[in-house]
Amino acid sequence: MDRHNVSVQQQVNQWLELERQGLNKAQQQALNRWLGESRAHQTAYQESKQVEQLLSQFSGQEIAQLERPAKDSKLKSKTTQRYFAMAACFALFALSFFGYQTWFFQINEDTFHASYQSTRGELRNISLPDQSRLTLDAKTSLAIDFDGGRRSNKLLSGRVLFDVASDKSRPFVISAGSTKITVLGTRFSVDKKANSVRVVVDHGRVHVQNQNQQIALTKGQMAVVDSDGIVKTEFDPNLNLVDAFKQGRLVFDNAPLNEAFEEFKRHHAISYTLTAQSTEQLVISGTFLASELESFLNLLPHVLPVEVKEYNNHIVIVDSQ
C-alpha cells in the first residue's frame, strides 16, 4: 500500500470511529463532502464498512475458538492457518462481489443514494443529509434514493423508525411491497412483515395507500395493510408502539402467536413450529424484553393453552388441550 493509500485508510478509520461515537450534523456534512472528493475515498470507505460488517458476524467466543487450536499442535496450527486463508479469500471475494451492497453516495445537496442493512440483534441509527433520522430494527434492509423532487425509500424487510425533517417541496415516500406511505415531516414507524405492513404514527400526518385504498393517519393511530385491505385503529400512547424496539422491548397487543415468534427471531437464532391449527389462531398481549426469550417461553403455558418443547434452537408449540 503506497503512502497515499495509507493516508486515505487512516482517514477512513477516523471517520468510522466518529460514526461509532455518533456523528453530529456538522460531522455528517463533512463526511459527505470528503466522500464526494474522490472515488478512492468512496471505495476505501465502502470496503472498510463491509469488512467491519463481516467481522461483526463473529462473536468473541468464536474468535477465541479459532485462535486456540493454533497453540495446540503444528497440525492444528496448519489447519487453522488454512481456515483463515480460506476466510480471507472469501472476504476478498465478498468485498469485490458484495462490496457495494451497503453504501451511500451524495452527488449534491439534494441527490443521495444509499443502502443500509442491520443484522440479527442489531439496531442502527442513521442521519440523512436532509436532517431526517432513522433507526433500523434488527434484520432490516432499506434502500434510499433522494433527488430534487422526492425523497424515496424502499423498505425491503424489517422495521424502521422514521423521524422525517419537513420539506414541503419534497415529499418523503416509503414503499413496502405494494404499500406506499407518504409524508412531508413527521415521526412514525413502518414494520414490513411477511404478509402485512404496519404503520404507527407518533406525531404528524401520514398517508397510507395500497392498490385500492388510501387513508390518512395522525398521532395515536396505526394501520395494518394486508391482502384484505387497510385497517385503521387507535392505540394507547402509553404503549409506545412507535419506538419500543429502540429500548429493546417487544409490545404485543392481541398479536398472533406466530408474529410474536417472528419478532423474537430478529434477535435470536431460532426456528419454531406451531403444531396445530388452534395454536396458529392464538393471540398474545404484553410487553417483553427482546433479549429474554426464555422468560417469554416460560410464561406461555401460563397464559395460553399450550406446551413448549425445545430441541436445540428449534421451538415447538403444541396444544395442551
CSV table of C-alpha atoms in Angstrom, one decimal, residues 29 36 41 48 96 116 129 138 153 193 200 223 241 251 253-254 273 282 299 321:
chain,number,residue,atom,x,y,z
A,29,GLN,CA,-21.8,17.0,6.3
A,36,GLY,CA,-17.6,13.3,-2.7
A,41,HIS,CA,-12.4,7.9,-0.8
A,48,SER,CA,-13.9,-0.8,5.3
A,96,SER,CA,-15.5,-7.5,-4.8
A,116,TYR,CA,-28.5,0.0,4.8
A,129,PRO,CA,-28.5,14.7,4.6
A,138,ALA,CA,-32.8,-5.9,13.8
A,153,ASN,CA,-37.2,4.9,0.4
A,193,LYS,CA,-43.8,-8.4,7.9
A,200,VAL,CA,-47.7,3.5,13.6
A,223,ALA,CA,-52.8,0.9,10.1
A,241,LEU,CA,-45.7,1.2,20.0
A,251,VAL,CA,-45.0,-4.9,22.6
A,253,ASP,CA,-51.5,-6.2,21.5
A,254,ASN,CA,-53.5,-9.3,20.6
A,273,THR,CA,-43.2,-24.8,14.7
A,282,LEU,CA,-53.9,-17.9,19.4
A,299,LEU,CA,-44.7,-17.6,30.5
A,321,GLN,CA,-55.9,-29.5,25.5
